[in-house]
Coordinates of C-alpha atoms in Angstrom, one line a residue:
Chain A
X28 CA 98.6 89.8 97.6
X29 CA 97.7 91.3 100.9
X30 CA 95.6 94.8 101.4
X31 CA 93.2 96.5 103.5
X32 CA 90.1 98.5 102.2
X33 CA 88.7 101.5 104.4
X34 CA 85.0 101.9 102.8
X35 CA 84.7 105.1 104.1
X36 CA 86.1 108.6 102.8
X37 CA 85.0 110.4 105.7
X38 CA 83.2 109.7 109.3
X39 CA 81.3 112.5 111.0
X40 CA 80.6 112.2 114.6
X41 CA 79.1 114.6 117.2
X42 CA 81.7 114.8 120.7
X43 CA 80.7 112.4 123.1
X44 CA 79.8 109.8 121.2
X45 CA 80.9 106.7 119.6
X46 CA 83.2 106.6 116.8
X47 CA 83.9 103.7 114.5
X48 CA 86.0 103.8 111.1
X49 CA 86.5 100.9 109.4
X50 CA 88.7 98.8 108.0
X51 CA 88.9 95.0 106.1
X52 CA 91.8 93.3 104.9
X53 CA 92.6 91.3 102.6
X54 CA 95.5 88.3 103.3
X55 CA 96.8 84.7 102.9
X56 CA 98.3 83.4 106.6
X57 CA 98.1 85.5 109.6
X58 CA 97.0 89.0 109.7
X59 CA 99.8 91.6 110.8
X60 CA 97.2 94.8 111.4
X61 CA 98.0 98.5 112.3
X62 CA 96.4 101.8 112.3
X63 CA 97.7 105.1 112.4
X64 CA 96.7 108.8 112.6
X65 CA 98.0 111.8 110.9
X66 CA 96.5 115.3 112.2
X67 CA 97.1 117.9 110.0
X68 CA 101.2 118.6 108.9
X69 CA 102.1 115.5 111.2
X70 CA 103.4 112.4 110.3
X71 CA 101.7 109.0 110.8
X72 CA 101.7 108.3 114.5
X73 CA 101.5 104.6 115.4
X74 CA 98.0 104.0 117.4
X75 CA 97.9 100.2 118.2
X76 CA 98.5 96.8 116.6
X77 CA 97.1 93.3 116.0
X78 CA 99.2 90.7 116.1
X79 CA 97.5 87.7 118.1
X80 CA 96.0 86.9 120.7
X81 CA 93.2 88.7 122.1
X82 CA 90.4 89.8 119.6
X83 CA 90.0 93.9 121.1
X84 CA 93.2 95.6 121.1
X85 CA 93.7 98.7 123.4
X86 CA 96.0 101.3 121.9
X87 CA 97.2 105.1 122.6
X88 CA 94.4 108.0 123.1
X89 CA 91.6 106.2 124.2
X90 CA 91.2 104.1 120.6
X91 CA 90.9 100.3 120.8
X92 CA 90.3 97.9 117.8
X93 CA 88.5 94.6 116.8
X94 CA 89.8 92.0 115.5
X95 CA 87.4 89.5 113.6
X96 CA 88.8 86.8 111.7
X97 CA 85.2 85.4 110.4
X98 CA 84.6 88.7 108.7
X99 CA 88.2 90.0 107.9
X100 CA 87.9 93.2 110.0
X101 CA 89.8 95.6 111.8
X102 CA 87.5 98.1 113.0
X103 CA 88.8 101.2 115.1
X104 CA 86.6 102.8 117.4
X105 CA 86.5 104.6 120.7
X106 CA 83.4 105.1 123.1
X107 CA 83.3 108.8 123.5
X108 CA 85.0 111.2 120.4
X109 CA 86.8 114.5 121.3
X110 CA 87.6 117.2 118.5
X111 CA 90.7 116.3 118.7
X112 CA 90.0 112.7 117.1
X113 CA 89.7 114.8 114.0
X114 CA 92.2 113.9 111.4
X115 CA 92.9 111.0 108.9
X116 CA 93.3 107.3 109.8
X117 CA 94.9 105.1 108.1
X118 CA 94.6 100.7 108.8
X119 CA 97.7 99.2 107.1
X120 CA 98.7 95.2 107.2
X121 CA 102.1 94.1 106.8
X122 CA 103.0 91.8 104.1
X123 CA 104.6 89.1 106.1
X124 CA 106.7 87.8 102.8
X125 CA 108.5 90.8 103.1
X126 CA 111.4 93.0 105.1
X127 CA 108.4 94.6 106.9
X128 CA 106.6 96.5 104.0
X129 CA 103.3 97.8 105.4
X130 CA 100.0 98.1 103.2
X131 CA 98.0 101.6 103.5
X132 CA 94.8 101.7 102.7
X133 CA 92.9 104.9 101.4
X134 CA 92.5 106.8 105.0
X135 CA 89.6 107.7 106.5
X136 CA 88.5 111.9 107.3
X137 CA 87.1 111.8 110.9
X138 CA 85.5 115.0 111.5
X139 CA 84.5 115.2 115.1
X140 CA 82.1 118.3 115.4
X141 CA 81.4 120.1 119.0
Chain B
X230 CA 109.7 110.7 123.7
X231 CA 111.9 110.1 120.7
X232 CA 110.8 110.7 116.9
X233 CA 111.7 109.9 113.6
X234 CA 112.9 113.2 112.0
X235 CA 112.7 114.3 108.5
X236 CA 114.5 117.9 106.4
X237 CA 113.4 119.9 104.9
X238 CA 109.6 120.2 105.3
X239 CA 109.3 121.3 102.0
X240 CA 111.3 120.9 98.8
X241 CA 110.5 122.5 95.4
X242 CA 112.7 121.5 92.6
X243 CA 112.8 121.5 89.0
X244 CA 112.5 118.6 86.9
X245 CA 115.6 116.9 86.1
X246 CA 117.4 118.1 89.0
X247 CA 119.0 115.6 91.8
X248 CA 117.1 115.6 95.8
X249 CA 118.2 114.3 98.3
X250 CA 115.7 113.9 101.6
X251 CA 116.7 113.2 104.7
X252 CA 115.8 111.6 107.8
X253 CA 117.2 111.0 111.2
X254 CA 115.7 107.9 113.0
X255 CA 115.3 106.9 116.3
X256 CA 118.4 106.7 117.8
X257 CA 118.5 102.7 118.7
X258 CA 116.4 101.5 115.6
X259 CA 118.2 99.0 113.3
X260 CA 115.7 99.1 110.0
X261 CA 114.5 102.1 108.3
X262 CA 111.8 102.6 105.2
X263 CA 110.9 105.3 102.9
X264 CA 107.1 105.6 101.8
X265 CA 105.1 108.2 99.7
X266 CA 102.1 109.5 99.2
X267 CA 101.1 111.6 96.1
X268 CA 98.0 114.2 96.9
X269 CA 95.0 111.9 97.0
X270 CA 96.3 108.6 97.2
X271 CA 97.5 105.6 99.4
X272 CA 100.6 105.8 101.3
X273 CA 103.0 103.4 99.3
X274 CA 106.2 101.7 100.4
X275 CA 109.2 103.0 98.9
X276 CA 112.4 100.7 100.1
X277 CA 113.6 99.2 103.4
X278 CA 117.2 98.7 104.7
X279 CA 118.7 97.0 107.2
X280 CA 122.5 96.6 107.8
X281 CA 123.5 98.5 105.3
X282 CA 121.7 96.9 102.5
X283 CA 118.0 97.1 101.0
X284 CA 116.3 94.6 102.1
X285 CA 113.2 95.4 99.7
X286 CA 112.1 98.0 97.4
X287 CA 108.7 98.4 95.1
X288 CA 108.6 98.8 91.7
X289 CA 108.3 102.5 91.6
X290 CA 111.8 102.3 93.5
X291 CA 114.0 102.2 90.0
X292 CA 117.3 103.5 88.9
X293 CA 116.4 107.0 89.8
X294 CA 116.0 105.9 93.4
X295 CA 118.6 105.5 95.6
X296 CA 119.3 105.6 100.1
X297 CA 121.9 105.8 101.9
X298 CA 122.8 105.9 105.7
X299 CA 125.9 108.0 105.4
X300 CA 126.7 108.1 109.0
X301 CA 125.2 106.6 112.4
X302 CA 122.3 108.7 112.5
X303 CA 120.9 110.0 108.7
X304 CA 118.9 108.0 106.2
X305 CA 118.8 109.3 103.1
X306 CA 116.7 109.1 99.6
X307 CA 118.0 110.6 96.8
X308 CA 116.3 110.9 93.5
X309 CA 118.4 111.6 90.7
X310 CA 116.4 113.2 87.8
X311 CA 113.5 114.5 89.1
X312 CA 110.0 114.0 87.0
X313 CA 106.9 115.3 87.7
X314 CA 105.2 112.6 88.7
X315 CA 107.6 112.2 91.8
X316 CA 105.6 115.0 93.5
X317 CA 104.6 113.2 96.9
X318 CA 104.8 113.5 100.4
X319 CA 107.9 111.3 101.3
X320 CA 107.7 109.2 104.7
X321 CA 110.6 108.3 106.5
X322 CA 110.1 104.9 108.9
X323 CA 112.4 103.2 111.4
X324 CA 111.9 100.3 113.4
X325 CA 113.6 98.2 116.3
X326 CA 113.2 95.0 115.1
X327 CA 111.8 92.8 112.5
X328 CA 109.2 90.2 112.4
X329 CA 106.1 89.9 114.3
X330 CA 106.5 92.7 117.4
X331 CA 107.3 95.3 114.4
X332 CA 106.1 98.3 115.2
X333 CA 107.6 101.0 112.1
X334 CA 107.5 104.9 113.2
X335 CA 107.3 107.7 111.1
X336 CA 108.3 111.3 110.7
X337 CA 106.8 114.1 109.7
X338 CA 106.6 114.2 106.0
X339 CA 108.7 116.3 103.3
X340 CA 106.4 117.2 100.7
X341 CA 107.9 117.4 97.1
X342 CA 107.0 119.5 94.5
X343 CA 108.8 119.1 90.9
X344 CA 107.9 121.8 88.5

């Protein structure tokens, strides 16, 4: 079975700096990886994917995203945090036996403090 | 930029009774999903659907569960007896295409409340 763990409830970062949540999956063939945000009565919005190919992944708003196959990580970070990166992020993979089903895991509470 | 659509926002019901939640996707994507979230947990998939048929659906999508596109541009999910435990946030999801360049978009949420 395929899934993605986020170890942390909640990453606290002061503006300006760098801002890492993290994620690790868990799957057998080649990893289908995703992560969305979801700011406050909002749905998920889509912020970039892994699919193959290069190992950083640029997506929307500034946020990119590592890919590393030796230690089954998908890490999302960005160099310089606003308070506006405050909100929940979720790293989902998609189970590639199936019509496109995509695993969540638990979400991760970026508070991004001024 | 176009968006996945969902009505109503909110929806209290009481148990027992029928809901149906709808969703409009974007307007050139082929395959649509339903997720959840109840308060606390992981987003979980619901169903997908494609052509007119599900393609997939989890085990907590049982009798009770049903979707429909009823015309070119609503996706529905109905429940048919509410129960408690069906309180969630409800996810609509479309998507282009399948396979590897899938990228699924969501709307907003309707949150659910059965009393």
């Amino acid at each position: 079975a395929q899934s993605v763990a986020q170890p942390e409830d909640q990453v606290n970062v002061a503006e300006g700096n760098p801002l890492t949540v993290k994620c690790t999956y868990s799957v057998s063939g080649n990893p289908y990886l995703f992560w969305y945000v979801q700011y406050p009565n909002r749905g998920l919005q889509f912020l970039l994917k892994y699919i193959t190919g290069d190992n950083l992944v640029k997506g929307s708003y500034g946020f990119e995203a590592e890919f590393n196959k030796s230690q089954t990580s998908f890490h999302l970070k960005k160099p310089s945090a606003l308070v506006s990166d405050s909100a929940l992020y979720f790293c989902a993979v998609r189970d590639m036996g199936s019509w496109g089903k995509l695993q969540f895991g638990a979400g991760t509470q970026v508070v991004v403090t001024p | 930029e176009p968006e996945v659509t969902q009505t109503p926002s909110h929806q209290v019901t009481q148990m027992g009774q029928e809901v149906i939640l709808r969703c409009v996707p974007i307007s050139n994507h082929l395959y649509f999903y339903w997720y959840r979230q109840i308060l606390g947990q992981k987003v979980e998939f619901l169903v997908s659907f494609y052509n007119n048929e599900i393609s997939e659906k989890s085990e907590i999508f049982d009798d009770q569960f049903s979707v429909e596109r009823p015309d070119g541009s609503n996706f529905t999910l109905k429940i048919r007896s509410t129960k408690l435990e069906d309180s969630a946030m409800y996810f609509c999801a479309s998507s282009d295409q399948a396979g590897a360049q899938e990228t699924q978009y969501f709307g907003p949420g309707t949150r659910l409340l059965v009393l």
